[in-house]
Structure formats: structure tokens, C-alpha cells
Coordinates of C-alpha atoms in Angstrom, one line a residue:
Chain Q
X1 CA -86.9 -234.8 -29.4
X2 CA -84.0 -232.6 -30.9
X3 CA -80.6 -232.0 -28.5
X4 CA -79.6 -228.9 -28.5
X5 CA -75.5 -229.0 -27.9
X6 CA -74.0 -225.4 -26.7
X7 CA -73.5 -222.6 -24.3
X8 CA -75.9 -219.9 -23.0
X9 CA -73.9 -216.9 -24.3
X10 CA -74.8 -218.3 -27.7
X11 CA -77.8 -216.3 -29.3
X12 CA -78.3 -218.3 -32.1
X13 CA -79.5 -221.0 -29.8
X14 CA -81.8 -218.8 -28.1
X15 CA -83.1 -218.3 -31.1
X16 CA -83.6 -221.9 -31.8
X17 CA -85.1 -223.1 -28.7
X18 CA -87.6 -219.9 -29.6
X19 CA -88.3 -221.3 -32.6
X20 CA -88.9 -224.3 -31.5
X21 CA -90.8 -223.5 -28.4
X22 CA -92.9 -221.3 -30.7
X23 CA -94.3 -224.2 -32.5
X24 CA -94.2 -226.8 -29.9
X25 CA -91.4 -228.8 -30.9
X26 CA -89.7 -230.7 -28.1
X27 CA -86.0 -229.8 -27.7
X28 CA -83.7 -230.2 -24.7
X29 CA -80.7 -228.2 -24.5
X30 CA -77.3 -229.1 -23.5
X31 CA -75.3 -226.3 -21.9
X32 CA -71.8 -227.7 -22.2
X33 CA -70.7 -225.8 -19.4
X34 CA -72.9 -227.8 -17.4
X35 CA -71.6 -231.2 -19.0
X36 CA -70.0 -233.2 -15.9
X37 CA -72.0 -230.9 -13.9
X38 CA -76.0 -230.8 -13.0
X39 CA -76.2 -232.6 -16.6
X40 CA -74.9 -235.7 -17.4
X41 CA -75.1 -238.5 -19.5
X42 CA -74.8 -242.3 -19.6
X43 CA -74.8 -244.9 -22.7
X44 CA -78.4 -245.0 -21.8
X45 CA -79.4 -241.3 -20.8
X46 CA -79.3 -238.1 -20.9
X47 CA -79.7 -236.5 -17.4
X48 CA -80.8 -233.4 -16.2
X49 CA -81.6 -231.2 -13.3
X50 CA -85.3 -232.2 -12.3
X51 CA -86.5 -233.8 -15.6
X52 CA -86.9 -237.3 -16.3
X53 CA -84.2 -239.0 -17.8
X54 CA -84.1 -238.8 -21.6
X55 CA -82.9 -241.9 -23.6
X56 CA -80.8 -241.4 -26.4
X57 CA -83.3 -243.5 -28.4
X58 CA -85.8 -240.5 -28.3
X59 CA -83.4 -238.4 -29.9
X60 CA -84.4 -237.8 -33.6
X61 CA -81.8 -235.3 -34.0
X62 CA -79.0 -232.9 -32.4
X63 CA -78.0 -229.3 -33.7
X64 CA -74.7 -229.4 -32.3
X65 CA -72.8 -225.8 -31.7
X66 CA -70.1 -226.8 -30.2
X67 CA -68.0 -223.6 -30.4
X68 CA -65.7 -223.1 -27.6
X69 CA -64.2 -225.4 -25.1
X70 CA -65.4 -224.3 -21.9
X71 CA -63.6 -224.5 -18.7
X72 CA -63.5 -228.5 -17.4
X73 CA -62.1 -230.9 -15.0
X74 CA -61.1 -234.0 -16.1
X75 CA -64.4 -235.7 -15.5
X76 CA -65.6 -232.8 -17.6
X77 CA -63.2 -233.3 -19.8
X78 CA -64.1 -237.2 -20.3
X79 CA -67.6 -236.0 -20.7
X80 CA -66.8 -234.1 -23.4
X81 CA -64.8 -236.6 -25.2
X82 CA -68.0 -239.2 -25.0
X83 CA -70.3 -236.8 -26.0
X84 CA -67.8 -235.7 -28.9
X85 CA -68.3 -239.7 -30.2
X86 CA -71.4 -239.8 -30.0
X87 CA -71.4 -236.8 -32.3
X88 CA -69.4 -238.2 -34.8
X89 CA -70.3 -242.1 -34.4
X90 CA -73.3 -243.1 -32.8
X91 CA -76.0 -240.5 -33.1
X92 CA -77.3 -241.0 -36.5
X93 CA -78.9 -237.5 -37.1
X94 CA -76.3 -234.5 -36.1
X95 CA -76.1 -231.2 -38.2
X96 CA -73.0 -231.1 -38.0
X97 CA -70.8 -233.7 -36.8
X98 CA -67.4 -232.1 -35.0
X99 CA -65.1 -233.9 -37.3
X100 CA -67.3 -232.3 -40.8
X101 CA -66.8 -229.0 -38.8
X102 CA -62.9 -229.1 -39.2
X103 CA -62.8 -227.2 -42.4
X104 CA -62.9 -224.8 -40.5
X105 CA -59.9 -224.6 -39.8
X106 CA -58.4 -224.3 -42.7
X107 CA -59.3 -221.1 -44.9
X108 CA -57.2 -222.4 -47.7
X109 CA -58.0 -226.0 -48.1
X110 CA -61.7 -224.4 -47.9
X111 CA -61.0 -222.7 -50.5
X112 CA -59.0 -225.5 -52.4
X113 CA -62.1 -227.5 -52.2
X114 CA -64.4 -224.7 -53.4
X115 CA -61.9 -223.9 -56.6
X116 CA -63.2 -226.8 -57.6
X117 CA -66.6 -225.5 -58.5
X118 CA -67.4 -223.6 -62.0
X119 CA -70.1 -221.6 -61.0
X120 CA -67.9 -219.3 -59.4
X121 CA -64.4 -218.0 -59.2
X122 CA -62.4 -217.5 -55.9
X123 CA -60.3 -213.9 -55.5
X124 CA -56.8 -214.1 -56.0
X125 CA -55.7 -215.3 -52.8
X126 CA -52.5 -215.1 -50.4
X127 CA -50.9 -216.5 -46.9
X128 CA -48.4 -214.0 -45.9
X129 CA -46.3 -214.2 -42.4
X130 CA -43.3 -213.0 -40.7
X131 CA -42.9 -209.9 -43.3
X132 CA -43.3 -206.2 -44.4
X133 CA -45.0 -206.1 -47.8
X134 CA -46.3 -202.9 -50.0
X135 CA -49.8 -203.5 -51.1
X136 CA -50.5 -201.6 -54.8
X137 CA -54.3 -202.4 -54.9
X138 CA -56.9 -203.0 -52.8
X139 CA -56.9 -206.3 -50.5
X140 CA -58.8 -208.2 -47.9
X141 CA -57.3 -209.0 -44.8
X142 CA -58.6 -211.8 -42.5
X143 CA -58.1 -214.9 -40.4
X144 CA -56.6 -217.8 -42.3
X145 CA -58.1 -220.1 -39.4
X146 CA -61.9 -220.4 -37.6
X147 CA -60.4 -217.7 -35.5
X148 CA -62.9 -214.7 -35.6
X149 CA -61.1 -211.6 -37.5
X150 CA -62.8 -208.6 -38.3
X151 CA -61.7 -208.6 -42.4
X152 CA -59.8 -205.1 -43.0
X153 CA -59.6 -203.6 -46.2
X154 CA -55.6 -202.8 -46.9
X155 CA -55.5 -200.5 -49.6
X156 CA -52.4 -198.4 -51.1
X157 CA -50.8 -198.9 -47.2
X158 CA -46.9 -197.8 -47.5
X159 CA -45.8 -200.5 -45.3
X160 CA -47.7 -203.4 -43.9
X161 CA -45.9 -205.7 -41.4
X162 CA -47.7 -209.6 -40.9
X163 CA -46.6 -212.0 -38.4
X164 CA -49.2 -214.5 -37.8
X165 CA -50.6 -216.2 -40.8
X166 CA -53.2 -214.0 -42.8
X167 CA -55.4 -214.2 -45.5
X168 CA -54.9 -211.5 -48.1
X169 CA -57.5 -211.5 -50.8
X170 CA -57.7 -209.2 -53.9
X171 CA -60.9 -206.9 -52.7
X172 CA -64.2 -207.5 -54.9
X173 CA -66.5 -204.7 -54.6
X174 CA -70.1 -205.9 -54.9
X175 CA -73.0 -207.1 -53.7
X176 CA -72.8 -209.7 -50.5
X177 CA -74.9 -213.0 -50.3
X178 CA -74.9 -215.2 -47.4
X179 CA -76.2 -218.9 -48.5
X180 CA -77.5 -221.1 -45.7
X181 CA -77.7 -224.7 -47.0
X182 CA -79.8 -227.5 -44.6
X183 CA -79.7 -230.4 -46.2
X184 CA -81.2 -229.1 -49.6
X185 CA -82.9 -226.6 -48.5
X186 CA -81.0 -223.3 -49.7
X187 CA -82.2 -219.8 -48.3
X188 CA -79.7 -217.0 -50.2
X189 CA -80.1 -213.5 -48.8
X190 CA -78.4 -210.3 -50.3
X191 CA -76.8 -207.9 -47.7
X192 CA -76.3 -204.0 -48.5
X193 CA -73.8 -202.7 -46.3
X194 CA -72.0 -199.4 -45.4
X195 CA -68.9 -201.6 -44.4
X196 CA -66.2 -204.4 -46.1
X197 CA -67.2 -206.5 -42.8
X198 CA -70.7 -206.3 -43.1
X199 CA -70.9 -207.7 -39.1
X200 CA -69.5 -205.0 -37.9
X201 CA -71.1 -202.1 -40.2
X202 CA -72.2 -198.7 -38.3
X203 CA -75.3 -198.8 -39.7
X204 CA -78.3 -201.0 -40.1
X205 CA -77.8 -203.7 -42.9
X206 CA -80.2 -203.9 -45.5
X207 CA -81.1 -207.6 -46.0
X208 CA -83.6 -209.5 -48.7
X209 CA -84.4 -212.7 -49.9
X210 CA -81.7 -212.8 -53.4
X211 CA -82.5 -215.3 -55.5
X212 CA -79.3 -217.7 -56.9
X213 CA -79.1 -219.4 -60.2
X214 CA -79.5 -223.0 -60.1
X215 CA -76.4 -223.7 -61.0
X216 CA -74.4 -221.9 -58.2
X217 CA -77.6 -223.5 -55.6
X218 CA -76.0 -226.9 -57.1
X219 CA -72.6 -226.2 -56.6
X220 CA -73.3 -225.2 -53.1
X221 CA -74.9 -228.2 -51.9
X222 CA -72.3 -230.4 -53.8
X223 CA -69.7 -228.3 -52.4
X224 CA -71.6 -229.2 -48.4
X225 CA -71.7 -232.5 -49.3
X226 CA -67.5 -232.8 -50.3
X227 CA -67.0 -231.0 -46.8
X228 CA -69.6 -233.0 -45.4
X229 CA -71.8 -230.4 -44.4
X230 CA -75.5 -230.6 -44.0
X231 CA -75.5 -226.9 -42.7
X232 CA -74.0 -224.3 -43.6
X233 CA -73.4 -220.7 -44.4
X234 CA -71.3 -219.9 -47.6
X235 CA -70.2 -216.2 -47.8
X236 CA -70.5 -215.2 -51.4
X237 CA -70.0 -211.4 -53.7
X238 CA -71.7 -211.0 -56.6
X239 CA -69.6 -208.1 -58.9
X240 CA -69.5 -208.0 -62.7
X241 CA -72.2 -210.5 -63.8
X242 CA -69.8 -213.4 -61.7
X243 CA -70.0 -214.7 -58.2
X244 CA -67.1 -215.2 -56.4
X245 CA -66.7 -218.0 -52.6
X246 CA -65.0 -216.6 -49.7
X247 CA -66.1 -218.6 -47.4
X248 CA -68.2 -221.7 -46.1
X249 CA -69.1 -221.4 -41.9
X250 CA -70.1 -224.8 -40.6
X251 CA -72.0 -223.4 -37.6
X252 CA -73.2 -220.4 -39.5
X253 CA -74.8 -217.5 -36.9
X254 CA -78.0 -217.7 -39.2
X255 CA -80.1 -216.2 -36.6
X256 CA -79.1 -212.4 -37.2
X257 CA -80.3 -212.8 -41.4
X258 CA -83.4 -215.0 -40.5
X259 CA -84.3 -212.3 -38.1
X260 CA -84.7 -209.9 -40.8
X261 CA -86.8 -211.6 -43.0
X262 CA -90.8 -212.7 -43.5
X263 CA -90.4 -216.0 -42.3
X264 CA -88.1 -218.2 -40.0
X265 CA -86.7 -220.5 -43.3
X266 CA -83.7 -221.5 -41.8
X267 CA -85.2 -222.7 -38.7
X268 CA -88.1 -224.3 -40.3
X269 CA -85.5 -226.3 -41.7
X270 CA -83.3 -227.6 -39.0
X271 CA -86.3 -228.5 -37.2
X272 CA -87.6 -230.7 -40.8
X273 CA -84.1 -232.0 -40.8
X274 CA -83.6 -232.7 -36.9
X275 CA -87.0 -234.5 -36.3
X276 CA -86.9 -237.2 -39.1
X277 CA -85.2 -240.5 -38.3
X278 CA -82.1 -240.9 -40.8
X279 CA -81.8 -244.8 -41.9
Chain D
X1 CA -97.3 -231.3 -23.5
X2 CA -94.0 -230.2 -25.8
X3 CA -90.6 -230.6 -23.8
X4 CA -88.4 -227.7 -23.5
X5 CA -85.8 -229.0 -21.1
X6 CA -83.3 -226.3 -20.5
X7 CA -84.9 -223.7 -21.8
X8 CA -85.8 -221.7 -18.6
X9 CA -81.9 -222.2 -17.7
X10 CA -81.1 -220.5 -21.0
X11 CA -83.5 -217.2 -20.4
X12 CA -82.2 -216.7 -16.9
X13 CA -78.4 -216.5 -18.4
X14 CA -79.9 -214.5 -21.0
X15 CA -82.2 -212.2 -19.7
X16 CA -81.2 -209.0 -21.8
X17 CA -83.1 -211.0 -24.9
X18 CA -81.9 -212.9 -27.5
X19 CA -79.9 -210.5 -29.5
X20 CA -79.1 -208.3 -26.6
X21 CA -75.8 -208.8 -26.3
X22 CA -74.4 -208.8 -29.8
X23 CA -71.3 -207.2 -30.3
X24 CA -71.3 -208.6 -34.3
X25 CA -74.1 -208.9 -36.2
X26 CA -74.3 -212.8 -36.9
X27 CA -74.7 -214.1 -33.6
X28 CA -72.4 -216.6 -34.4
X29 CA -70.2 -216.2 -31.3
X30 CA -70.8 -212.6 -29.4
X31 CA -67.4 -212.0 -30.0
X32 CA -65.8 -209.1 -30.6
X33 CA -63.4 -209.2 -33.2
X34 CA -59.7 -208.9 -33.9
X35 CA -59.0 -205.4 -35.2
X36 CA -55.4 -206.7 -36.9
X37 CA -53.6 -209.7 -36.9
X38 CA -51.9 -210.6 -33.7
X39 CA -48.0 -210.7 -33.7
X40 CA -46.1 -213.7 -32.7
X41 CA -42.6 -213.4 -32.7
X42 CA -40.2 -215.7 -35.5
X43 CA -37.9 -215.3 -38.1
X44 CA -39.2 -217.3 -40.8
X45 CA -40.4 -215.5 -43.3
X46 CA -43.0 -216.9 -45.7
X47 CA -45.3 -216.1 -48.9
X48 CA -47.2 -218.5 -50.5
X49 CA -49.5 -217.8 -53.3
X50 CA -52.3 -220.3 -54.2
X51 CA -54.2 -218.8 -56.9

């Protein structure tokens, strides 16, 4: 049985547990606002409302998306904390454990780990705060953190003032990949867009299957493996014959790209990965 | 018999559908996001270039 660890306003779980209810794989899902609340768990079991109890021996795997801290007491909060080591400790089978998820955080060391690959190049690449600057040629502005930022284009701006810590990245024109990577499966799809932020275009996206050369596929999975990743979606641009990494998501939103193409990859693939035993 | 614990709990939270609620197009939180960056008041200031 895969555990499902996240909150109900999450669509990309929905469209898990569709997937998974689709072809009959068993799944039960953890809605950590309920953690401490109508479900529960022991060093033995999980517990939920009117179901059996499920031992943690019967898990083959969790998909863990673990995004937001939800509002707890302090049992709640102790519930959390267990369930948190069990993530990272005793649960041998977790895409992806909290403490791999940290990257995250950390836009630059991401990208300090990723300069580290040949098969692409990274965009020249700022942290500006607590200043005015003139900007002469085209830039990327975004969150230097996990915090969601919609990613301006800054462009030939008189004056820019910056107070928190931003991103600024010289702006490469080009062609947009998103890579998920699940274990070593790699699904690459190309993204044609009216916008810079392709998320939040006007229009309807144009996505299709793009396929990478082997030797970026490599990089990619080597580069999941140093963040210890087994899932994730790595933001790439393709301009001038040479790729370029922005960014690698640990708890990608996959669901949006799979949605738009022939066959449910990605899934199929966390449900291979989640329901083998890992010894 | 496949198990889908939960799953009924999710659909009634959810009942617009699956991708009815999307503000961004990659599902990955169903948040809007931040049109600039938000200010926070200091003096220092700070450029550091990495590449």
C-alpha cells in the first residue's frame, strides 16, 4: 500500500489517488490537517476514521508532499514531528524524504550544485537586497527561496528598488523544458508559452513530449542523486544550440504537464517506484 | 478489493474537480503568486554576484 502524505487543497494529489484508483492500486492518504485529529498514528499503526488499522509494515512506499505547515496544537505538533522521522529515518521507501527536500530552500546553493554539470550552463546570476539598481538588459526576477514568486521580466527599468533577497538572472529567450526525474525514469516536456512565467500565461500552453540528449538525461539524474532526490522537476531553456538549469523542484506539481499528454508517465512511475520494497 | 482510504474525504474537500481551483498552472501549491518582491525594512545593503 502507498501513503499518501498532504493536504486536500493540493491537486496534484487528487491527481494521484486518481491515478491510482484508476488502476487499482491501494493508496491511503494522509491529510496532515487531520494529523492529531480523526487520524493518527502509533509505532505500530496508522489509524484512520472507520478503516482498519494499517501497519506500517504494509507500507511499500509514501509520496510525501509535505508543503505547508498546517495549523496544530501541540499534540499536532508532536504528530508531526514523529511522522517527520519516520520520513527521514525509518520508512525505507519515501519520494522524497523532508530533509532531501531542503534544497529548496536555497536557490543559490541549488544552483551551486547544478554549476557543477557540463551539459549545461546556468544564466549569469545575482542576489540583490536593500538597494536601487539600473538594469541595462533584460533580467529575470524571482524568489531566492521555495517561496512561490511569479518570475518578472525587468527590462531597461529606470530605477528598480529590492529589499528582500531576489534572484536576478540574465533573461534567456527560448524554448522551456520541464524534466521530471523518478528514480531513472526521465519524462522531458517542451512548453510554448505566451509568458516569461509560463504558470501564469493568458493563454493555453502548448506542451509535447521533447526529447533530451543523453547526456543532459545523465546529468539530471546525477545531479537528483547529489541533492538526494528521487523525484523531481528540473526547470530547463533551451536557446542557441545550449541548455541552460534554473531550477530543480523537489515536490514538482507534475500533474498540470502529465495532464496534457498521451499517457500518465509520471504517475506510472511513482506508483513503479512506491510499490517495490527498497532493501 | 483495492484500498483507497481517504480518498472519499479528498473528493468532498474537492468537489469543483481536480484542477478546478488552480490559480497557476502546475498544481504545485494553488497559490497565487507574489507579483514583486515584498519589502522588509533594513539598512544593509548587499550585492553578491555568483557567476
Amino acid at each position: 500500500m502507498i501513503l499518501v502524505l498532504g493536504q486536500c487543497s493540493d491537486q496534484v494529489i487528487g491527481a494521484f489517488m486518481h491515478h491510482c484508483v484508476k488502476h487499482s492500486v491501494d493508496f491511503a492518504f494522509v491529510d496532515l490537517n487531520q494529523l492529531g485529529k480523526s487520524i493518527d498514528m502509533d509505532e505500530l499503526y496508522w489509524f484512520f476514521p472507520g478503516q482498519s488499522p494499517v501497519s506500517h509494515s504494509d507500507i511499500t512506499g509514501v509520496y510525501n508532499r509535505f508543503l505547508d505547515w498546517p495549523k496544530q496544537n501541540k499534540y499536532q505538533m508532536d504528530r508531526l514531528l514523529s511522522l517527520f522521522d519516520w520520513l527521514d529515518h525509518r520508512y525505507e521507501n519515501v519520494i522524497n524524504r523532508p530533509k532531501d527536500t531542503m534544497s529548496n530552500l536555497s536557490k543559490p546553493y541549488q544552483l551551486d550544485i547544478a554549476s557543477q554539470f557540463f551539459s549545461w550552463s546556468i544564466p549569469k546570476t545575482n542576489i540583490i537586497m536593500n538597494t536601487q539598481i539600473k538594469i541595462k538588459s533584460p533580467f529575470i526576477c524571482k524568489s531566492i527561496s521555495s517561496e512561490r514568486s511569479i518570475v518578472n521580466q525587468v527590462y531597461r527599468q529606470e530605477e528598480k528598488a529590492f529589499y528582500e533577497p531576489a534572484l536576478l538572472q540574465a533573461y534567456i529567450p527560448g524554448l522551456n523544458i520541464r524534466v521530471h526525474a523518478c528514480d531513472d525514469v526521465i519524462v522531458a516536456v517542451g512548453i510554448q508559452s505566451d509568458a516569461v512565467d509560463y504558470r501564469y500565461s493568458r493563454f493555453e500552453n502548448d506542451i509535447f513530449m521533447y526529447h533530451l540528449p543523453g547526456q543532459v538525461e545523465k546529468d539530471i539524474l546525477a545531479l537528483n542523486r547529489t541533492l538526494g532526490l528521487r523525484f523531481s522537476g528540473v526547470d530547463l531553456i533551451y536557446h542557441n544550440k545550449k541548455y541552460y538549469f534554473l531550477e530543480a523542484n523537489p515536490s514538482p506539481g507534475y500533474a498540470y504537464f502529465e495532464s496534457q499528454l498521451s499517457r500518465p508517465y509520471i504517475s506510472e512511475a511513482l506508483v513503479s517506484s512506491l510499490s517495490r520494497s527498497i532493501h | 478489493m483495492s484500498h483507497k482510504i481517504g480518498f472519499e474525504g479528498y473528493k468532498h474537500e474537492n468537489n469543483v474537480g481536480f484542477f478546478g481551483k488552480e490559480n497557476s498552472k502546475d498544481g504545485k501549491d494553488g497559490k497565487e503568486g507574489k507579483d514583486d518582491i515584498c519589502p522588509v525594512a533594513t539598512q544593509v545593503h548587499h550585492l553578491i554576484e555568483l557567476y
